[in-house]
Amino acid sequence: MHPGRCLHVVRRQPHAVLRAEGTALRHQRSVAHASLRPYEETAKYGYFSFPRRLSFDYYRQAFVDSGMRKYFLNSLLIAVPGVLLTLFLASFVAFAVSRLRIRGGIVLLMVFTAGNLLLQQVIVTPLYALFNRIPLPYWMSDSMTMYGSLWAVIAVQTAFQLGFCVFVLANFMRALTREILEAAIVDGAGVWAQYWRVTLPLCRPALAALGTLQFTWMYNDFLWGLVFLSDGDKLPVTSALNDLRGQFFTDYNLLAAGSVLVALPTVLVFLLLQRHFLAGLTLGASKG
């Protein structure tokens, strides 16, 4: 589902969201249940049978056999800078469009919003050719080009997520009280002070909601890391699950344990930002 459609459903159809969350929780519970059972037991009695023995051996095996530690670090090196860069650039553009009333601001907002309609797979080949021609110093890329470095993945993630964040933040900032900004101008605040000290603190709920969503999307991405990273040691954590699949046999209980481990950082981020995330999603849900 499109990100903007997700926000609309959350605001207008909360019961549908709760039903979807209930379905997702049932699937997650089934995956966690399978990850704690030996493969021989589920193969004999089925995945929905009563467990005879529970063990965390699959979690240890998944973490060690797939080298998940380095993949976790790679995903964090992509997701954290990508989220911070996206939110900073998006908030800057949204501030200029909604608060400064610059000429052509509506057209600029339409251009950023239209970027959400571009299919990612369409520009894989042009980006591959482009990144092979952009030079980088050796300390930034072993290949001396943007291709094969984490910078390529961060740049693409930021570019594709920027339009959605600009759209959300611009509408949020437009709803802020104009008198607050006018009072700051009277007190001698420049453009940077109006943006950094006045507007951004008021946008904390929206930034937290977007930060949670952006981290989840960037962290869970598999396509761009697979396309632009030639070194297997630089791949994101989602690729670690592929290492748990055998050539002739796949232990799906082991794969379930790996899936639970991969999902833990996104769950932790949501729990840390839960209050701000829910406040940001429900803004505008009711009047008065």
Short mmCIF file of N, CA, C and O in Angstrom, two decimals, residues 107-198:
data_model
loop_
_atom_site.label_atom_id
_atom_site.label_comp_id
_atom_site.label_asym_id
_atom_site.label_seq_id
_atom_site.Cartn_x
_atom_site.Cartn_y
_atom_site.Cartn_z
N VAL A 107 4.26 24.45 -7.02
CA VAL A 107 4.83 23.63 -8.10
C VAL A 107 5.94 22.74 -7.55
O VAL A 107 6.05 21.55 -7.91
N LEU A 108 6.78 23.31 -6.69
CA LEU A 108 7.86 22.54 -6.09
C LEU A 108 7.30 21.38 -5.26
O LEU A 108 7.82 20.25 -5.32
N LEU A 109 6.25 21.64 -4.50
CA LEU A 109 5.63 20.59 -3.70
C LEU A 109 5.04 19.51 -4.60
O LEU A 109 5.13 18.31 -4.29
N MET A 110 4.46 19.90 -5.72
CA MET A 110 3.90 18.92 -6.66
C MET A 110 5.00 18.06 -7.27
O MET A 110 4.80 16.85 -7.47
N VAL A 111 6.16 18.66 -7.54
CA VAL A 111 7.27 17.89 -8.11
C VAL A 111 7.76 16.84 -7.12
O VAL A 111 7.98 15.67 -7.48
N PHE A 112 7.92 17.23 -5.86
CA PHE A 112 8.37 16.27 -4.84
C PHE A 112 7.32 15.18 -4.63
O PHE A 112 7.66 14.01 -4.45
N THR A 113 6.04 15.57 -4.63
CA THR A 113 4.99 14.58 -4.44
C THR A 113 4.91 13.62 -5.62
O THR A 113 4.69 12.41 -5.44
N ALA A 114 5.11 14.13 -6.83
CA ALA A 114 5.07 13.28 -8.02
C ALA A 114 6.19 12.24 -8.02
O ALA A 114 6.07 11.19 -8.65
N GLY A 115 7.27 12.52 -7.28
CA GLY A 115 8.35 11.55 -7.20
C GLY A 115 7.92 10.24 -6.56
O GLY A 115 8.54 9.19 -6.79
N ASN A 116 6.84 10.27 -5.76
CA ASN A 116 6.34 9.04 -5.15
C ASN A 116 5.74 8.10 -6.17
O ASN A 116 5.57 6.91 -5.91
N LEU A 117 5.37 8.63 -7.35
CA LEU A 117 4.74 7.80 -8.37
C LEU A 117 5.74 7.07 -9.25
O LEU A 117 5.35 6.22 -10.05
N LEU A 118 7.02 7.38 -9.10
CA LEU A 118 8.05 6.76 -9.93
C LEU A 118 8.39 5.37 -9.39
O LEU A 118 8.72 5.20 -8.22
N LEU A 119 8.29 4.38 -10.25
CA LEU A 119 8.63 3.02 -9.86
C LEU A 119 10.14 2.87 -9.69
O LEU A 119 10.91 3.30 -10.56
N GLN A 120 10.56 2.29 -8.58
CA GLN A 120 11.97 2.15 -8.30
C GLN A 120 12.68 1.26 -9.32
O GLN A 120 13.80 1.53 -9.73
N GLN A 121 12.02 0.18 -9.72
CA GLN A 121 12.65 -0.77 -10.61
C GLN A 121 12.95 -0.18 -11.99
O GLN A 121 13.81 -0.68 -12.71
N VAL A 122 12.25 0.91 -12.36
CA VAL A 122 12.41 1.49 -13.69
C VAL A 122 13.80 2.10 -13.87
O VAL A 122 14.37 2.06 -14.96
N ILE A 123 14.36 2.66 -12.80
CA ILE A 123 15.62 3.38 -12.93
C ILE A 123 16.81 2.61 -12.35
O ILE A 123 17.85 3.20 -12.07
N VAL A 124 16.67 1.31 -12.15
CA VAL A 124 17.78 0.53 -11.63
C VAL A 124 18.97 0.56 -12.59
O VAL A 124 20.11 0.83 -12.19
N THR A 125 18.72 0.32 -13.87
CA THR A 125 19.81 0.30 -14.86
C THR A 125 20.47 1.67 -15.03
O THR A 125 21.71 1.76 -15.02
N PRO A 126 19.70 2.77 -15.18
CA PRO A 126 20.36 4.09 -15.27
C PRO A 126 21.19 4.43 -14.02
O PRO A 126 22.28 5.00 -14.14
N LEU A 127 20.68 4.11 -12.84
CA LEU A 127 21.43 4.39 -11.62
C LEU A 127 22.70 3.54 -11.54
O LEU A 127 23.74 4.01 -11.08
N TYR A 128 22.61 2.30 -11.99
CA TYR A 128 23.79 1.43 -12.00
C TYR A 128 24.89 2.02 -12.88
O TYR A 128 26.07 2.07 -12.49
N ALA A 129 24.50 2.52 -14.06
CA ALA A 129 25.48 3.14 -14.95
C ALA A 129 26.01 4.45 -14.38
O ALA A 129 27.20 4.76 -14.49
N LEU A 130 25.12 5.23 -13.75
CA LEU A 130 25.52 6.52 -13.18
C LEU A 130 26.50 6.35 -12.03
O LEU A 130 27.53 7.03 -11.97
N PHE A 131 26.21 5.46 -11.11
CA PHE A 131 27.06 5.28 -9.94
C PHE A 131 28.43 4.70 -10.30
O PHE A 131 29.40 4.92 -9.58
N ASN A 132 28.51 3.99 -11.41
CA ASN A 132 29.81 3.49 -11.86
C ASN A 132 30.69 4.60 -12.42
O ASN A 132 31.90 4.40 -12.60
N ARG A 133 30.10 5.77 -12.70
CA ARG A 133 30.84 6.89 -13.28
C ARG A 133 31.09 8.02 -12.28
O ARG A 133 31.76 8.99 -12.62
N ILE A 134 30.55 7.91 -11.08
CA ILE A 134 30.77 8.95 -10.06
C ILE A 134 31.96 8.54 -9.20
O ILE A 134 31.91 7.54 -8.48
N PRO A 135 33.05 9.30 -9.25
CA PRO A 135 34.24 8.92 -8.47
C PRO A 135 34.11 9.30 -7.00
O PRO A 135 33.48 10.31 -6.65
N LEU A 136 34.70 8.49 -6.15
CA LEU A 136 34.77 8.75 -4.72
C LEU A 136 36.18 8.44 -4.24
O LEU A 136 36.85 7.57 -4.81
N PRO A 137 36.66 9.14 -3.23
CA PRO A 137 37.99 8.81 -2.69
C PRO A 137 38.00 7.42 -2.07
O PRO A 137 36.96 6.87 -1.72
N TYR A 138 39.19 6.86 -1.91
CA TYR A 138 39.32 5.48 -1.45
C TYR A 138 38.75 5.29 -0.05
O TYR A 138 38.20 4.23 0.26
N TRP A 139 38.86 6.33 0.82
CA TRP A 139 38.37 6.18 2.18
C TRP A 139 36.85 6.15 2.25
O TRP A 139 36.27 5.74 3.25
N MET A 140 36.17 6.52 1.14
CA MET A 140 34.72 6.45 1.07
C MET A 140 34.23 5.22 0.32
O MET A 140 33.12 4.73 0.58
N SER A 141 35.05 4.70 -0.59
CA SER A 141 34.63 3.55 -1.39
C SER A 141 35.85 2.76 -1.83
O SER A 141 36.80 3.33 -2.38
N ASP A 142 35.82 1.46 -1.59
CA ASP A 142 36.93 0.60 -2.02
C ASP A 142 37.05 0.54 -3.52
O ASP A 142 38.14 0.32 -4.07
N SER A 143 35.94 0.70 -4.23
CA SER A 143 35.95 0.61 -5.68
C SER A 143 36.31 1.94 -6.34
O SER A 143 36.35 2.01 -7.58
N MET A 144 36.51 2.99 -5.55
CA MET A 144 36.82 4.33 -6.04
C MET A 144 35.67 4.96 -6.84
O MET A 144 35.82 5.98 -7.47
N THR A 145 34.52 4.33 -6.83
CA THR A 145 33.31 4.88 -7.44
C THR A 145 32.17 4.75 -6.43
O THR A 145 32.28 4.07 -5.41
N MET A 146 31.07 5.38 -6.75
CA MET A 146 29.92 5.31 -5.85
C MET A 146 29.31 3.91 -5.84
O MET A 146 28.75 3.48 -4.82
N TYR A 147 29.43 3.19 -6.95
CA TYR A 147 28.94 1.82 -6.98
C TYR A 147 29.79 0.95 -6.06
O TYR A 147 31.01 1.04 -6.05
N GLY A 148 29.14 0.10 -5.31
CA GLY A 148 29.84 -0.77 -4.39
C GLY A 148 30.04 -0.18 -3.01
O GLY A 148 30.69 -0.80 -2.16
N SER A 149 29.49 1.01 -2.76
CA SER A 149 29.63 1.65 -1.45
C SER A 149 28.26 1.85 -0.82
O SER A 149 27.23 1.88 -1.52
N LEU A 150 28.25 2.00 0.49
CA LEU A 150 26.99 2.25 1.20
C LEU A 150 26.40 3.61 0.83
O LEU A 150 25.19 3.82 0.97
N TRP A 151 27.26 4.52 0.33
CA TRP A 151 26.78 5.84 -0.05
C TRP A 151 25.75 5.76 -1.17
O TRP A 151 24.82 6.57 -1.22
N ALA A 152 25.90 4.80 -2.07
CA ALA A 152 24.94 4.65 -3.17
C ALA A 152 23.57 4.27 -2.63
O ALA A 152 22.55 4.82 -3.06
N VAL A 153 23.53 3.35 -1.70
CA VAL A 153 22.25 2.92 -1.13
C VAL A 153 21.61 4.05 -0.33
O VAL A 153 20.40 4.29 -0.41
N ILE A 154 22.43 4.77 0.46
CA ILE A 154 21.90 5.89 1.25
C ILE A 154 21.32 6.96 0.34
O ILE A 154 20.25 7.52 0.60
N ALA A 155 22.03 7.28 -0.76
CA ALA A 155 21.56 8.31 -1.69
C ALA A 155 20.23 7.93 -2.33
O ALA A 155 19.31 8.75 -2.43
N VAL A 156 20.11 6.69 -2.76
CA VAL A 156 18.87 6.26 -3.41
C VAL A 156 17.72 6.21 -2.41
O VAL A 156 16.60 6.64 -2.71
N GLN A 157 17.98 5.69 -1.22
CA GLN A 157 16.93 5.64 -0.20
C GLN A 157 16.44 7.04 0.14
O GLN A 157 15.23 7.29 0.27
N THR A 158 17.37 7.97 0.31
CA THR A 158 17.01 9.34 0.64
C THR A 158 16.20 9.98 -0.47
O THR A 158 15.18 10.65 -0.23
N ALA A 159 16.63 9.79 -1.71
CA ALA A 159 15.94 10.40 -2.84
C ALA A 159 14.51 9.89 -2.99
O ALA A 159 13.58 10.68 -3.24
N PHE A 160 14.30 8.61 -2.81
CA PHE A 160 12.97 8.04 -3.00
C PHE A 160 12.04 8.35 -1.84
O PHE A 160 10.82 8.42 -2.03
N GLN A 161 12.55 8.53 -0.64
CA GLN A 161 11.69 8.80 0.51
C GLN A 161 11.45 10.29 0.72
O GLN A 161 10.59 10.67 1.52
N LEU A 162 12.20 11.12 0.02
CA LEU A 162 12.14 12.56 0.26
C LEU A 162 10.78 13.14 -0.09
O LEU A 162 10.23 13.97 0.64
N GLY A 163 10.20 12.71 -1.22
CA GLY A 163 8.94 13.29 -1.67
C GLY A 163 7.81 13.07 -0.68
O GLY A 163 7.04 13.99 -0.39
N PHE A 164 7.70 11.86 -0.15
CA PHE A 164 6.64 11.56 0.82
C PHE A 164 6.81 12.39 2.08
O PHE A 164 5.84 12.94 2.62
N CYS A 165 8.04 12.52 2.57
CA CYS A 165 8.28 13.29 3.79
C CYS A 165 8.00 14.76 3.59
O CYS A 165 7.47 15.44 4.48
N VAL A 166 8.37 15.31 2.42
CA VAL A 166 8.08 16.71 2.13
C VAL A 166 6.58 16.95 2.12
O VAL A 166 6.08 17.94 2.67
N PHE A 167 5.84 16.04 1.51
CA PHE A 167 4.39 16.18 1.43
C PHE A 167 3.75 16.19 2.83
O PHE A 167 2.91 17.04 3.14
N VAL A 168 4.15 15.26 3.68
CA VAL A 168 3.57 15.17 5.02
C VAL A 168 3.96 16.38 5.87
O VAL A 168 3.11 17.00 6.53
N LEU A 169 5.25 16.73 5.87
CA LEU A 169 5.70 17.83 6.71
C LEU A 169 5.17 19.18 6.24
O LEU A 169 4.88 20.06 7.06
N ALA A 170 5.04 19.36 4.93
CA ALA A 170 4.51 20.62 4.41
C ALA A 170 3.08 20.83 4.88
O ALA A 170 2.69 21.94 5.29
N ASN A 171 2.27 19.79 4.83
CA ASN A 171 0.89 19.91 5.30
C ASN A 171 0.83 20.10 6.81
O ASN A 171 -0.04 20.83 7.32
N PHE A 172 1.74 19.48 7.54
CA PHE A 172 1.77 19.66 8.99
C PHE A 172 2.17 21.08 9.35
O PHE A 172 1.55 21.72 10.21
N MET A 173 3.22 21.60 8.69
CA MET A 173 3.69 22.95 8.99
C MET A 173 2.66 24.00 8.59
O MET A 173 2.53 25.05 9.23
N ARG A 174 1.92 23.73 7.53
CA ARG A 174 0.90 24.69 7.09
C ARG A 174 -0.21 24.83 8.13
O ARG A 174 -0.87 25.86 8.20
N ALA A 175 -0.40 23.79 8.94
CA ALA A 175 -1.45 23.83 9.96
C ALA A 175 -0.99 24.50 11.24
O ALA A 175 -1.82 24.73 12.14
N LEU A 176 0.29 24.82 11.37
CA LEU A 176 0.78 25.47 12.58
C LEU A 176 0.30 26.91 12.65
O LEU A 176 0.05 27.56 11.63
N THR A 177 0.18 27.40 13.86
CA THR A 177 -0.30 28.77 14.06
C THR A 177 0.68 29.78 13.47
O THR A 177 1.87 29.75 13.79
N ARG A 178 0.17 30.65 12.63
CA ARG A 178 1.02 31.65 11.97
C ARG A 178 1.56 32.67 12.96
O ARG A 178 2.65 33.22 12.77
N GLU A 179 0.81 32.93 14.04
CA GLU A 179 1.22 33.95 15.00
C GLU A 179 2.54 33.60 15.69
O GLU A 179 3.29 34.51 16.09
N ILE A 180 2.83 32.33 15.85
CA ILE A 180 4.08 31.93 16.51
C ILE A 180 5.27 32.38 15.67
O ILE A 180 6.24 32.93 16.20
N LEU A 181 5.20 32.15 14.38
CA LEU A 181 6.29 32.56 13.49
C LEU A 181 6.39 34.07 13.41
O LEU A 181 7.50 34.63 13.37
N GLU A 182 5.27 34.75 13.39
CA GLU A 182 5.29 36.21 13.35
C GLU A 182 5.90 36.79 14.62
O GLU A 182 6.64 37.79 14.57
N ALA A 183 5.62 36.18 15.77
CA ALA A 183 6.22 36.64 17.02
C ALA A 183 7.73 36.44 17.00
O ALA A 183 8.48 37.28 17.51
N ALA A 184 8.20 35.33 16.42
CA ALA A 184 9.63 35.10 16.31
C ALA A 184 10.29 36.13 15.41
O ALA A 184 11.41 36.59 15.68
N ILE A 185 9.61 36.50 14.33
CA ILE A 185 10.15 37.52 13.43
C ILE A 185 10.25 38.86 14.14
O ILE A 185 11.24 39.61 13.99
N VAL A 186 9.24 39.19 14.94
CA VAL A 186 9.26 40.45 15.70
C VAL A 186 10.43 40.46 16.68
O VAL A 186 11.06 41.51 16.91
N ASP A 187 10.75 39.29 17.26
CA ASP A 187 11.86 39.20 18.20
C ASP A 187 13.22 39.18 17.51
O ASP A 187 14.25 39.07 18.19
N GLY A 188 13.24 39.28 16.19
CA GLY A 188 14.50 39.36 15.46
C GLY A 188 15.03 38.03 14.97
O GLY A 188 16.21 37.93 14.59
N ALA A 189 14.21 36.99 14.95
CA ALA A 189 14.67 35.67 14.48
C ALA A 189 14.81 35.67 12.97
O ALA A 189 13.92 36.10 12.24
N GLY A 190 15.96 35.17 12.50
CA GLY A 190 16.17 35.03 11.08
C GLY A 190 15.51 33.77 10.55
O GLY A 190 14.82 33.06 11.27
N VAL A 191 15.75 33.49 9.26
CA VAL A 191 15.13 32.33 8.63
C VAL A 191 15.58 31.04 9.32
O VAL A 191 14.78 30.15 9.59
N TRP A 192 16.90 30.93 9.59
CA TRP A 192 17.40 29.71 10.23
C TRP A 192 16.82 29.53 11.63
O TRP A 192 16.45 28.41 12.02
N ALA A 193 16.71 30.60 12.40
CA ALA A 193 16.14 30.51 13.74
C ALA A 193 14.66 30.15 13.68
O ALA A 193 14.17 29.38 14.52
N GLN A 194 13.95 30.69 12.71
CA GLN A 194 12.54 30.34 12.55
C GLN A 194 12.38 28.85 12.25
O GLN A 194 11.44 28.20 12.72
N TYR A 195 13.30 28.33 11.46
CA TYR A 195 13.23 26.91 11.08
C TYR A 195 13.69 26.01 12.23
O TYR A 195 12.99 25.07 12.62
N TRP A 196 14.88 26.29 12.79
CA TRP A 196 15.51 25.38 13.73
C TRP A 196 14.95 25.49 15.15
O TRP A 196 14.76 24.48 15.82
N ARG A 197 14.66 26.71 15.59
CA ARG A 197 14.27 26.93 16.98
C ARG A 197 12.76 27.02 17.19
O ARG A 197 12.29 26.81 18.31
N VAL A 198 12.03 27.35 16.13
CA VAL A 198 10.59 27.56 16.30
C VAL A 198 9.78 26.43 15.64
O VAL A 198 8.96 25.78 16.29
#
